[in-house]
Amino acid sequence: MTTKILIIGACGQIGTELTTKLRAVYGNDNVIASDIRKLNNDIVNNGIFEVVNALDYNQIEHLIEQYQITDVYLMAALLSATAEKNPAFAWDLNMNSLFHVLNLAKAGKIKKVFWPSSIAVFGPTTPRHNTPQYTIMEPTTVYGISKQTGERWCEYYHHQYGVDVRSIRYPGLISWTTEPGGGTTDYAVDIYHKAIEEGKYTSFLAENTELPMMYMDDAIKATIKIMQADVDSVKIRSSYNLSAMSFSPKEIASEIKKHYPNFSIDYNPDFRQKIADSWPASIDDTNAREDWGWSNDFNLENMTVEMLENLKKKK
């Protein structure tokens, strides 16, 4: 049976690069991108695109039937910092879009679901260093609460109804192709832009705030890898810890200085500091590595080279 993919939230930070990669793997005609609005970008212009509201069950069902979809990647969500400004809508979007897709899978309309979780599921009572797969989860953000709840529902739908749902807990993601969004970890994208454009950066996180991070290429690789994994090798149906590197603003600035010796950084922590302080500093992802063969290609050093080279070409 041909794999036919629907990506909901295809124009977001992860969705953009995921769509491009999935089209390269499965072919343009087998990957349907969708989002709440039609933008003038490569995702819309270089393949099949549909406008869909992730909160509209009937719209999603119609697209699944129209294109005979087998796999859904639900990437639509309100991120951490943005969600704090609009908690009710964040909860509605993050939870009900998931219910729609899980219920369509339960009804047998789709075979497989990918839903991303996040390190935001952890909280200030979670062990901060080498955070285990199974641990205390008391998130203090709307985004984290919705992701932690979503994990429980994914696990429930798998055990109760046999839904083949797969998930990974993304750390902070770094990419040169999309502009920084509303996330707490987005300083690690913005700092590269500012290094090239202005030679200086003001961090909204304190200098030694260490957070788990990942280059976008690795995140896309992991997403596709878990979806392609044999069903028996996916043993965790809530969400897998995923890790590549951890660093602080001070450490990333030091790495940038190797390429831009005059680059300077100062620190002016804002409300996002409190969010970052509630998250892990490093993650233990042994289960993902052992169960379905996860491994990262990028660390801080080679990611910095890639980011600066690609952003220079772009500007």
PDB file of C-alpha atoms in Angstrom:
ATOM      1  CA  MET A   1       0.000   0.000   0.000  1.00  0.00           C
ATOM      2  CA  THR A   2       1.335   3.438  -0.956  1.00  0.00           C
ATOM      3  CA  THR A   3       2.155   5.722   1.960  1.00  0.00           C
ATOM      4  CA  LYS A   4       0.048   8.883   1.619  1.00  0.00           C
ATOM      5  CA  ILE A   5       0.907  11.617   4.103  1.00  0.00           C
ATOM      6  CA  LEU A   6      -1.038  14.603   5.441  1.00  0.00           C
ATOM      7  CA  ILE A   7       0.936  17.217   7.365  1.00  0.00           C
ATOM      8  CA  ILE A   8      -1.214  19.539   9.492  1.00  0.00           C
ATOM      9  CA  GLY A   9       0.716  22.707  10.346  1.00  0.00           C
ATOM     10  CA  ALA A  10       3.055  22.352   7.359  1.00  0.00           C
ATOM     11  CA  CYS A  11       4.038  26.039   7.303  1.00  0.00           C
ATOM     12  CA  GLY A  12       5.392  26.118  10.860  1.00  0.00           C
ATOM     13  CA  GLN A  13       9.032  25.952  11.921  1.00  0.00           C
ATOM     14  CA  ILE A  14       9.253  22.149  11.928  1.00  0.00           C
ATOM     15  CA  GLY A  15       6.487  21.531   9.383  1.00  0.00           C
ATOM     16  CA  THR A  16       8.272  23.496   6.655  1.00  0.00           C
ATOM     17  CA  GLU A  17      11.406  21.354   6.701  1.00  0.00           C
ATOM     18  CA  LEU A  18       9.550  18.143   7.444  1.00  0.00           C
ATOM     19  CA  THR A  19       7.313  18.638   4.400  1.00  0.00           C
ATOM     20  CA  THR A  20      10.301  19.255   2.126  1.00  0.00           C
ATOM     21  CA  LYS A  21      12.069  16.123   3.369  1.00  0.00           C
ATOM     22  CA  LEU A  22       8.973  13.905   3.232  1.00  0.00           C
ATOM     23  CA  ARG A  23       8.324  15.011  -0.364  1.00  0.00           C
ATOM     24  CA  ALA A  24      11.906  14.069  -1.227  1.00  0.00           C
ATOM     25  CA  VAL A  25      11.431  10.628   0.369  1.00  0.00           C
ATOM     26  CA  TYR A  26       7.870   9.741  -0.708  1.00  0.00           C
ATOM     27  CA  GLY A  27       7.308  11.943  -3.787  1.00  0.00           C
ATOM     28  CA  ASN A  28       5.394  15.199  -4.180  1.00  0.00           C
ATOM     29  CA  ASP A  29       2.087  13.544  -5.052  1.00  0.00           C
ATOM     30  CA  ASN A  30       2.097  11.450  -1.866  1.00  0.00           C
ATOM     31  CA  VAL A  31       2.638  14.307   0.610  1.00  0.00           C
ATOM     32  CA  ILE A  32      -0.221  16.740   1.178  1.00  0.00           C
ATOM     33  CA  ALA A  33       0.738  19.879   3.090  1.00  0.00           C
ATOM     34  CA  SER A  34      -1.906  21.842   4.974  1.00  0.00           C
ATOM     35  CA  ASP A  35      -2.130  24.864   7.238  1.00  0.00           C
ATOM     36  CA  ILE A  36      -4.601  27.448   8.516  1.00  0.00           C
ATOM     37  CA  ARG A  37      -3.673  29.888   5.738  1.00  0.00           C
ATOM     38  CA  LYS A  38      -2.120  29.777   2.295  1.00  0.00           C
ATOM     39  CA  LEU A  39       1.253  31.514   2.233  1.00  0.00           C
ATOM     40  CA  ASN A  40       3.367  32.269  -0.823  1.00  0.00           C
ATOM     41  CA  ASN A  41       6.207  29.864  -0.051  1.00  0.00           C
ATOM     42  CA  ASP A  42       7.883  26.696  -1.343  1.00  0.00           C
ATOM     43  CA  ILE A  43       5.630  24.412   0.709  1.00  0.00           C
ATOM     44  CA  VAL A  44       2.534  25.854  -0.980  1.00  0.00           C
ATOM     45  CA  ASN A  45       4.033  26.326  -4.441  1.00  0.00           C
ATOM     46  CA  ASN A  46       6.017  23.092  -4.860  1.00  0.00           C
ATOM     47  CA  GLY A  47       3.392  20.451  -4.137  1.00  0.00           C
ATOM     48  CA  ILE A  48      -0.190  19.736  -3.095  1.00  0.00           C
ATOM     49  CA  PHE A  49      -1.414  22.210  -0.475  1.00  0.00           C
ATOM     50  CA  GLU A  50      -4.770  22.536   1.267  1.00  0.00           C
ATOM     51  CA  VAL A  51      -6.080  25.129   3.709  1.00  0.00           C
ATOM     52  CA  VAL A  52      -7.309  23.360   6.835  1.00  0.00           C
ATOM     53  CA  ASN A  53      -8.231  24.385  10.358  1.00  0.00           C
ATOM     54  CA  ALA A  54      -6.695  21.863  12.778  1.00  0.00           C
ATOM     55  CA  LEU A  55      -9.738  22.376  15.046  1.00  0.00           C
ATOM     56  CA  ASP A  56     -12.207  21.331  12.320  1.00  0.00           C
ATOM     57  CA  TYR A  57     -12.740  17.559  12.455  1.00  0.00           C
ATOM     58  CA  ASN A  58     -14.820  17.492   9.272  1.00  0.00           C
ATOM     59  CA  GLN A  59     -12.188  19.353   7.236  1.00  0.00           C
ATOM     60  CA  ILE A  60      -9.473  16.936   8.334  1.00  0.00           C
ATOM     61  CA  GLU A  61     -11.697  13.917   7.672  1.00  0.00           C
ATOM     62  CA  HIS A  62     -12.546  15.238   4.192  1.00  0.00           C
ATOM     63  CA  LEU A  63      -8.850  15.609   3.269  1.00  0.00           C
ATOM     64  CA  ILE A  64      -8.051  12.119   4.586  1.00  0.00           C
ATOM     65  CA  GLU A  65     -10.798  10.627   2.428  1.00  0.00           C
ATOM     66  CA  GLN A  66     -10.038  12.788  -0.622  1.00  0.00           C
ATOM     67  CA  TYR A  67      -6.361  11.846  -0.748  1.00  0.00           C
ATOM     68  CA  GLN A  68      -6.624   8.348   0.821  1.00  0.00           C
ATOM     69  CA  ILE A  69      -4.239   9.370   3.591  1.00  0.00           C
ATOM     70  CA  THR A  70      -2.422   6.645   5.554  1.00  0.00           C
ATOM     71  CA  ASP A  71      -0.153   8.752   7.847  1.00  0.00           C
ATOM     72  CA  VAL A  72      -0.901  12.052   9.590  1.00  0.00           C
ATOM     73  CA  TYR A  73       1.796  14.301  11.054  1.00  0.00           C
ATOM     74  CA  LEU A  74       0.064  16.738  13.422  1.00  0.00           C
ATOM     75  CA  MET A  75       2.508  19.663  13.697  1.00  0.00           C
ATOM     76  CA  ALA A  76       0.006  22.444  14.497  1.00  0.00           C
ATOM     77  CA  ALA A  77       0.488  23.879  18.009  1.00  0.00           C
ATOM     78  CA  LEU A  78       0.878  27.105  19.955  1.00  0.00           C
ATOM     79  CA  LEU A  79       4.437  27.223  21.336  1.00  0.00           C
ATOM     80  CA  SER A  80       5.616  27.946  24.872  1.00  0.00           C
ATOM     81  CA  ALA A  81       6.046  31.731  25.039  1.00  0.00           C
ATOM     82  CA  THR A  82       3.082  32.439  22.716  1.00  0.00           C
ATOM     83  CA  ALA A  83       0.824  30.022  24.596  1.00  0.00           C
ATOM     84  CA  GLU A  84       1.422  31.847  27.890  1.00  0.00           C
ATOM     85  CA  LYS A  85      -0.203  34.940  26.368  1.00  0.00           C
ATOM     86  CA  ASN A  86      -3.334  33.056  25.289  1.00  0.00           C
ATOM     87  CA  PRO A  87      -3.768  29.996  27.536  1.00  0.00           C
ATOM     88  CA  ALA A  88      -7.361  29.100  26.612  1.00  0.00           C
ATOM     89  CA  PHE A  89      -6.715  29.091  22.873  1.00  0.00           C
ATOM     90  CA  ALA A  90      -3.414  27.217  23.328  1.00  0.00           C
ATOM     91  CA  TRP A  91      -5.207  24.469  25.259  1.00  0.00           C
ATOM     92  CA  ASP A  92      -7.995  24.306  22.673  1.00  0.00           C
ATOM     93  CA  LEU A  93      -5.632  24.086  19.684  1.00  0.00           C
ATOM     94  CA  ASN A  94      -3.050  21.762  21.225  1.00  0.00           C
ATOM     95  CA  MET A  95      -5.570  19.323  22.697  1.00  0.00           C
ATOM     96  CA  ASN A  96      -8.546  19.224  20.351  1.00  0.00           C
ATOM     97  CA  SER A  97      -6.480  18.944  17.175  1.00  0.00           C
ATOM     98  CA  LEU A  98      -4.904  15.840  18.737  1.00  0.00           C
ATOM     99  CA  PHE A  99      -8.292  14.376  19.664  1.00  0.00           C
ATOM    100  CA  HIS A 100      -9.500  14.836  16.074  1.00  0.00           C
ATOM    101  CA  VAL A 101      -6.561  12.908  14.630  1.00  0.00           C
ATOM    102  CA  LEU A 102      -6.620  10.183  17.310  1.00  0.00           C
ATOM    103  CA  ASN A 103     -10.346   9.677  16.781  1.00  0.00           C
ATOM    104  CA  LEU A 104      -9.892   9.423  13.003  1.00  0.00           C
ATOM    105  CA  ALA A 105      -7.230   6.765  13.602  1.00  0.00           C
ATOM    106  CA  LYS A 106      -9.492   4.980  16.082  1.00  0.00           C
ATOM    107  CA  ALA A 107     -12.207   4.925  13.392  1.00  0.00           C
ATOM    108  CA  GLY A 108      -9.750   3.219  11.024  1.00  0.00           C
ATOM    109  CA  LYS A 109      -9.499   6.155   8.626  1.00  0.00           C
ATOM    110  CA  ILE A 110      -5.698   6.428   8.997  1.00  0.00           C
ATOM    111  CA  LYS A 111      -2.964   3.912   9.822  1.00  0.00           C
ATOM    112  CA  LYS A 112      -0.334   5.964  11.661  1.00  0.00           C
ATOM    113  CA  VAL A 113      -0.145   9.226  13.600  1.00  0.00           C
ATOM    114  CA  PHE A 114       2.890  11.330  14.461  1.00  0.00           C
ATOM    115  CA  TRP A 115       2.381  13.866  17.234  1.00  0.00           C
ATOM    116  CA  PRO A 116       5.296  15.848  18.680  1.00  0.00           C
ATOM    117  CA  SER A 117       5.761  16.329  22.379  1.00  0.00           C
ATOM    118  CA  SER A 118       8.454  18.495  23.973  1.00  0.00           C
ATOM    119  CA  ILE A 119      10.847  18.902  26.891  1.00  0.00           C
ATOM    120  CA  ALA A 120       8.168  21.326  28.147  1.00  0.00           C
ATOM    121  CA  VAL A 121       6.401  18.289  29.682  1.00  0.00           C
ATOM    122  CA  PHE A 122       9.013  18.414  32.444  1.00  0.00           C
ATOM    123  CA  GLY A 123       8.945  20.931  35.274  1.00  0.00           C
ATOM    124  CA  PRO A 124      10.952  22.379  38.166  1.00  0.00           C
ATOM    125  CA  THR A 125      10.589  19.143  40.193  1.00  0.00           C
ATOM    126  CA  THR A 126      12.036  17.006  37.373  1.00  0.00           C
ATOM    127  CA  PRO A 127      15.700  15.991  37.738  1.00  0.00           C
ATOM    128  CA  ARG A 128      17.438  18.650  35.620  1.00  0.00           C
ATOM    129  CA  HIS A 129      20.521  16.768  34.485  1.00  0.00           C
ATOM    130  CA  ASN A 130      20.302  13.657  32.333  1.00  0.00           C
ATOM    131  CA  THR A 131      16.515  13.728  32.719  1.00  0.00           C
ATOM    132  CA  PRO A 132      15.277  10.110  32.528  1.00  0.00           C
ATOM    133  CA  GLN A 133      12.590   8.782  30.180  1.00  0.00           C
ATOM    134  CA  TYR A 134      10.327   8.023  33.158  1.00  0.00           C
ATOM    135  CA  THR A 135      10.399  10.713  35.813  1.00  0.00           C
ATOM    136  CA  ILE A 136       8.406  13.365  37.670  1.00  0.00           C
ATOM    137  CA  MET A 137       6.449  15.557  35.231  1.00  0.00           C
ATOM    138  CA  GLU A 138       4.909  18.678  36.742  1.00  0.00           C
ATOM    139  CA  PRO A 139       4.960  21.247  33.909  1.00  0.00           C
ATOM    140  CA  THR A 140       4.327  24.880  34.819  1.00  0.00           C
ATOM    141  CA  THR A 141       3.485  26.243  31.339  1.00  0.00           C
ATOM    142  CA  VAL A 142       0.266  25.928  29.322  1.00  0.00           C
ATOM    143  CA  TYR A 143       2.279  24.405  26.478  1.00  0.00           C
ATOM    144  CA  GLY A 144       3.881  21.859  28.806  1.00  0.00           C
ATOM    145  CA  ILE A 145       0.561  20.974  30.441  1.00  0.00           C
ATOM    146  CA  SER A 146      -1.041  20.388  27.032  1.00  0.00           C
ATOM    147  CA  LYS A 147       1.883  18.254  25.835  1.00  0.00           C
ATOM    148  CA  GLN A 148       1.967  16.173  29.012  1.00  0.00           C
ATOM    149  CA  THR A 149      -1.785  15.600  28.758  1.00  0.00           C
ATOM    150  CA  GLY A 150      -1.402  14.761  25.070  1.00  0.00           C
ATOM    151  CA  GLU A 151       1.178  12.099  25.915  1.00  0.00           C
ATOM    152  CA  ARG A 152      -1.276  10.429  28.268  1.00  0.00           C
ATOM    153  CA  TRP A 153      -3.995  10.452  25.604  1.00  0.00           C
ATOM    154  CA  CYS A 154      -1.654   9.016  22.950  1.00  0.00           C
ATOM    155  CA  GLU A 155      -0.728   6.174  25.279  1.00  0.00           C
ATOM    156  CA  TYR A 156      -4.406   5.632  26.171  1.00  0.00           C
ATOM    157  CA  TYR A 157      -5.561   5.502  22.536  1.00  0.00           C
ATOM    158  CA  HIS A 158      -2.795   3.020  21.723  1.00  0.00           C
ATOM    159  CA  HIS A 159      -3.587   0.687  24.628  1.00  0.00           C
ATOM    160  CA  GLN A 160      -7.396   0.989  24.468  1.00  0.00           C
ATOM    161  CA  TYR A 161      -7.996   1.183  20.718  1.00  0.00           C
ATOM    162  CA  GLY A 162      -4.758  -0.022  19.096  1.00  0.00           C
ATOM    163  CA  VAL A 163      -4.012   3.372  17.520  1.00  0.00           C
ATOM    164  CA  ASP A 164      -0.489   3.400  16.050  1.00  0.00           C
ATOM    165  CA  VAL A 165       0.589   6.782  17.405  1.00  0.00           C
ATOM    166  CA  ARG A 166       4.270   7.715  17.660  1.00  0.00           C
ATOM    167  CA  SER A 167       5.862  10.656  19.412  1.00  0.00           C
ATOM    168  CA  ILE A 168       9.156  12.232  20.403  1.00  0.00           C
ATOM    169  CA  ARG A 169       9.886  14.960  22.929  1.00  0.00           C
ATOM    170  CA  TYR A 170      11.662  17.621  20.905  1.00  0.00           C
ATOM    171  CA  PRO A 171      14.333  19.653  22.660  1.00  0.00           C
ATOM    172  CA  GLY A 172      14.941  23.236  21.498  1.00  0.00           C
ATOM    173  CA  LEU A 173      15.223  23.195  17.694  1.00  0.00           C
ATOM    174  CA  ILE A 174      17.646  25.276  15.658  1.00  0.00           C
ATOM    175  CA  SER A 175      17.223  25.999  11.955  1.00  0.00           C
ATOM    176  CA  TRP A 176      18.485  28.508   9.408  1.00  0.00           C
ATOM    177  CA  THR A 177      15.511  28.211   7.028  1.00  0.00           C
ATOM    178  CA  THR A 178      12.761  29.691   9.212  1.00  0.00           C
ATOM    179  CA  GLU A 179      12.762  32.827  11.346  1.00  0.00           C
ATOM    180  CA  PRO A 180      12.688  32.475  15.150  1.00  0.00           C
ATOM    181  CA  GLY A 181       9.130  31.870  16.391  1.00  0.00           C
ATOM    182  CA  GLY A 182       7.526  32.073  19.822  1.00  0.00           C
ATOM    183  CA  GLY A 183       9.629  29.525  21.653  1.00  0.00           C
ATOM    184  CA  THR A 184      11.825  29.972  24.724  1.00  0.00           C
ATOM    185  CA  THR A 185      14.723  28.191  22.988  1.00  0.00           C
ATOM    186  CA  ASP A 186      14.517  30.467  19.933  1.00  0.00           C
ATOM    187  CA  TYR A 187      17.350  32.640  21.249  1.00  0.00           C
ATOM    188  CA  ALA A 188      19.627  29.942  19.831  1.00  0.00           C
ATOM    189  CA  VAL A 189      18.303  30.714  16.338  1.00  0.00           C
ATOM    190  CA  ASP A 190      18.177  34.487  16.705  1.00  0.00           C
ATOM    191  CA  ILE A 191      21.757  34.715  18.004  1.00  0.00           C
ATOM    192  CA  TYR A 192      23.142  33.473  14.663  1.00  0.00           C
ATOM    193  CA  HIS A 193      21.098  36.028  12.713  1.00  0.00           C
ATOM    194  CA  LYS A 194      22.295  38.850  14.973  1.00  0.00           C
ATOM    195  CA  ALA A 195      25.924  37.664  14.808  1.00  0.00           C
ATOM    196  CA  ILE A 196      25.922  38.109  11.041  1.00  0.00           C
ATOM    197  CA  GLU A 197      23.753  41.250  10.863  1.00  0.00           C
ATOM    198  CA  GLU A 198      24.870  43.268  13.887  1.00  0.00           C
ATOM    199  CA  GLY A 199      27.862  41.527  15.484  1.00  0.00           C
ATOM    200  CA  LYS A 200      26.142  41.563  18.867  1.00  0.00           C
ATOM    201  CA  TYR A 201      23.220  39.980  20.677  1.00  0.00           C
ATOM    202  CA  THR A 202      21.169  40.589  23.810  1.00  0.00           C
ATOM    203  CA  SER A 203      20.058  37.275  25.315  1.00  0.00           C
ATOM    204  CA  PHE A 204      16.679  37.004  27.052  1.00  0.00           C
ATOM    205  CA  LEU A 205      18.130  34.076  29.037  1.00  0.00           C
ATOM    206  CA  ALA A 206      20.916  34.297  31.646  1.00  0.00           C
ATOM    207  CA  GLU A 207      24.410  33.342  30.472  1.00  0.00           C
ATOM    208  CA  ASN A 208      24.633  29.917  32.151  1.00  0.00           C
ATOM    209  CA  THR A 209      21.087  28.719  31.360  1.00  0.00           C
ATOM    210  CA  GLU A 210      21.803  25.312  29.858  1.00  0.00           C
ATOM    211  CA  LEU A 211      19.063  23.733  27.734  1.00  0.00           C
ATOM    212  CA  PRO A 212      18.814  20.627  25.518  1.00  0.00           C
ATOM    213  CA  MET A 213      19.039  21.579  21.837  1.00  0.00           C
ATOM    214  CA  MET A 214      19.005  19.920  18.438  1.00  0.00           C
ATOM    215  CA  TYR A 215      19.788  20.969  14.884  1.00  0.00           C
ATOM    216  CA  MET A 216      16.662  20.784  12.717  1.00  0.00           C
ATOM    217  CA  ASP A 217      18.178  18.226  10.326  1.00  0.00           C
ATOM    218  CA  ASP A 218      18.478  15.796  13.236  1.00  0.00           C
ATOM    219  CA  ALA A 219      14.909  16.492  14.408  1.00  0.00           C
ATOM    220  CA  ILE A 220      13.531  15.769  10.925  1.00  0.00           C
ATOM    221  CA  LYS A 221      15.682  12.637  10.697  1.00  0.00           C
ATOM    222  CA  ALA A 222      14.304  11.393  14.044  1.00  0.00           C
ATOM    223  CA  THR A 223      10.699  12.176  13.072  1.00  0.00           C
ATOM    224  CA  ILE A 224      10.882  10.182   9.853  1.00  0.00           C
ATOM    225  CA  LYS A 225      12.915   7.394  11.478  1.00  0.00           C
ATOM    226  CA  ILE A 226      10.367   6.714  14.227  1.00  0.00           C
ATOM    227  CA  MET A 227       7.533   6.711  11.675  1.00  0.00           C
ATOM    228  CA  GLN A 228       9.410   4.246   9.474  1.00  0.00           C
ATOM    229  CA  ALA A 229      10.374   2.016  12.411  1.00  0.00           C
ATOM    230  CA  ASP A 230       8.887  -1.463  12.677  1.00  0.00           C
ATOM    231  CA  VAL A 231       5.771  -1.350  14.859  1.00  0.00           C
ATOM    232  CA  ASP A 232       7.275  -3.729  17.435  1.00  0.00           C
ATOM    233  CA  SER A 233      10.356  -1.552  17.961  1.00  0.00           C
ATOM    234  CA  VAL A 234       8.244   1.435  19.072  1.00  0.00           C
ATOM    235  CA  LYS A 235       7.803   0.372  22.681  1.00  0.00           C
ATOM    236  CA  ILE A 236       6.905   3.739  24.241  1.00  0.00           C
ATOM    237  CA  ARG A 237       3.565   5.177  23.153  1.00  0.00           C
ATOM    238  CA  SER A 238       3.521   8.312  25.282  1.00  0.00           C
ATOM    239  CA  SER A 239       6.641  10.023  23.861  1.00  0.00           C
ATOM    240  CA  TYR A 240      10.360   9.304  23.575  1.00  0.00           C
ATOM    241  CA  ASN A 241      13.087  11.453  25.101  1.00  0.00           C
ATOM    242  CA  LEU A 242      15.314  12.777  22.316  1.00  0.00           C
ATOM    243  CA  SER A 243      18.692  14.439  22.690  1.00  0.00           C
ATOM    244  CA  ALA A 244      21.655  15.729  20.698  1.00  0.00           C
ATOM    245  CA  MET A 245      23.456  18.460  22.722  1.00  0.00           C
ATOM    246  CA  SER A 246      23.035  20.880  25.618  1.00  0.00           C
ATOM    247  CA  PHE A 247      24.542  24.363  25.886  1.00  0.00           C
ATOM    248  CA  SER A 248      24.061  27.818  27.430  1.00  0.00           C
ATOM    249  CA  PRO A 249      23.953  31.284  25.776  1.00  0.00           C
ATOM    250  CA  LYS A 250      27.526  31.800  26.981  1.00  0.00           C
ATOM    251  CA  GLU A 251      28.699  28.592  25.289  1.00  0.00           C
ATOM    252  CA  ILE A 252      26.970  29.268  21.959  1.00  0.00           C
ATOM    253  CA  ALA A 253      28.415  32.814  21.969  1.00  0.00           C
ATOM    254  CA  SER A 254      31.882  31.352  22.541  1.00  0.00           C
ATOM    255  CA  GLU A 255      31.425  29.027  19.556  1.00  0.00           C
ATOM    256  CA  ILE A 256      30.265  31.919  17.332  1.00  0.00           C
ATOM    257  CA  LYS A 257      33.349  33.940  18.356  1.00  0.00           C
ATOM    258  CA  LYS A 258      35.533  31.308  16.691  1.00  0.00           C
ATOM    259  CA  HIS A 259      34.064  32.523  13.379  1.00  0.00           C
ATOM    260  CA  TYR A 260      33.292  36.153  14.333  1.00  0.00           C
ATOM    261  CA  PRO A 261      36.000  37.192  16.845  1.00  0.00           C
ATOM    262  CA  ASN A 262      34.380  40.618  17.423  1.00  0.00           C
ATOM    263  CA  PHE A 263      30.965  39.195  18.273  1.00  0.00           C
ATOM    264  CA  SER A 264      29.668  40.352  21.666  1.00  0.00           C
ATOM    265  CA  ILE A 265      26.784  39.223  23.870  1.00  0.00           C
ATOM    266  CA  ASP A 266      24.999  40.748  26.859  1.00  0.00           C
ATOM    267  CA  TYR A 267      22.169  39.459  29.002  1.00  0.00           C
ATOM    268  CA  ASN A 268      18.744  40.843  29.846  1.00  0.00           C
ATOM    269  CA  PRO A 269      16.591  37.935  31.105  1.00  0.00           C
ATOM    270  CA  ASP A 270      12.822  38.355  30.658  1.00  0.00           C
ATOM    271  CA  PHE A 271       9.716  36.228  31.415  1.00  0.00           C
ATOM    272  CA  ARG A 272      11.169  33.385  29.319  1.00  0.00           C
ATOM    273  CA  GLN A 273      13.893  32.852  31.931  1.00  0.00           C
ATOM    274  CA  LYS A 274      11.294  31.434  34.322  1.00  0.00           C
ATOM    275  CA  ILE A 275      10.122  29.018  31.603  1.00  0.00           C
ATOM    276  CA  ALA A 276      13.693  27.913  30.844  1.00  0.00           C
ATOM    277  CA  ASP A 277      14.433  27.397  34.547  1.00  0.00           C
ATOM    278  CA  SER A 278      11.586  24.891  34.732  1.00  0.00           C
ATOM    279  CA  TRP A 279      13.046  22.728  31.943  1.00  0.00           C
ATOM    280  CA  PRO A 280      15.852  20.128  31.949  1.00  0.00           C
ATOM    281  CA  ALA A 281      19.462  21.029  31.244  1.00  0.00           C
ATOM    282  CA  SER A 282      20.210  17.671  29.601  1.00  0.00           C
ATOM    283  CA  ILE A 283      18.237  14.616  28.486  1.00  0.00           C
ATOM    284  CA  ASP A 284      18.789  10.849  28.662  1.00  0.00           C
ATOM    285  CA  ASP A 285      17.488   9.390  25.384  1.00  0.00           C
ATOM    286  CA  THR A 286      18.788   5.820  25.788  1.00  0.00           C
ATOM    287  CA  ASN A 287      15.366   4.316  24.967  1.00  0.00           C
ATOM    288  CA  ALA A 288      15.158   6.011  21.549  1.00  0.00           C
ATOM    289  CA  ARG A 289      18.718   4.947  20.728  1.00  0.00           C
ATOM    290  CA  GLU A 290      18.101   1.336  21.744  1.00  0.00           C
ATOM    291  CA  ASP A 291      14.498   0.823  20.549  1.00  0.00           C
ATOM    292  CA  TRP A 292      14.595   2.311  17.027  1.00  0.00           C
ATOM    293  CA  GLY A 293      18.220   3.216  16.439  1.00  0.00           C
ATOM    294  CA  TRP A 294      18.215   6.979  16.996  1.00  0.00           C
ATOM    295  CA  SER A 295      21.572   8.787  16.641  1.00  0.00           C
ATOM    296  CA  ASN A 296      22.359  12.476  16.113  1.00  0.00           C
ATOM    297  CA  ASP A 297      24.709  13.873  13.452  1.00  0.00           C
ATOM    298  CA  PHE A 298      25.163  17.397  14.835  1.00  0.00           C
ATOM    299  CA  ASN A 299      26.833  18.913  17.902  1.00  0.00           C
ATOM    300  CA  LEU A 300      27.344  22.598  18.798  1.00  0.00           C
ATOM    301  CA  GLU A 301      30.533  22.857  16.754  1.00  0.00           C
ATOM    302  CA  ASN A 302      29.388  21.501  13.383  1.00  0.00           C
ATOM    303  CA  MET A 303      25.906  23.001  13.786  1.00  0.00           C
ATOM    304  CA  THR A 304      27.421  26.480  14.223  1.00  0.00           C
ATOM    305  CA  VAL A 305      29.416  26.057  11.000  1.00  0.00           C
ATOM    306  CA  GLU A 306      26.254  25.019   9.119  1.00  0.00           C
ATOM    307  CA  MET A 307      24.113  27.804  10.591  1.00  0.00           C
ATOM    308  CA  LEU A 308      26.564  30.596   9.802  1.00  0.00           C
ATOM    309  CA  GLU A 309      27.367  29.331   6.301  1.00  0.00           C
ATOM    310  CA  ASN A 310      23.715  28.933   5.306  1.00  0.00           C
ATOM    311  CA  LEU A 311      22.551  32.204   6.857  1.00  0.00           C
ATOM    312  CA  LYS A 312      25.339  34.123   5.091  1.00  0.00           C
ATOM    313  CA  LYS A 313      24.177  32.723   1.735  1.00  0.00           C
ATOM    314  CA  LYS A 314      20.569  33.555   2.581  1.00  0.00           C
ATOM    315  CA  LYS A 315      21.314  37.180   3.480  1.00  0.00           C
TER     316      LYS A 315
END
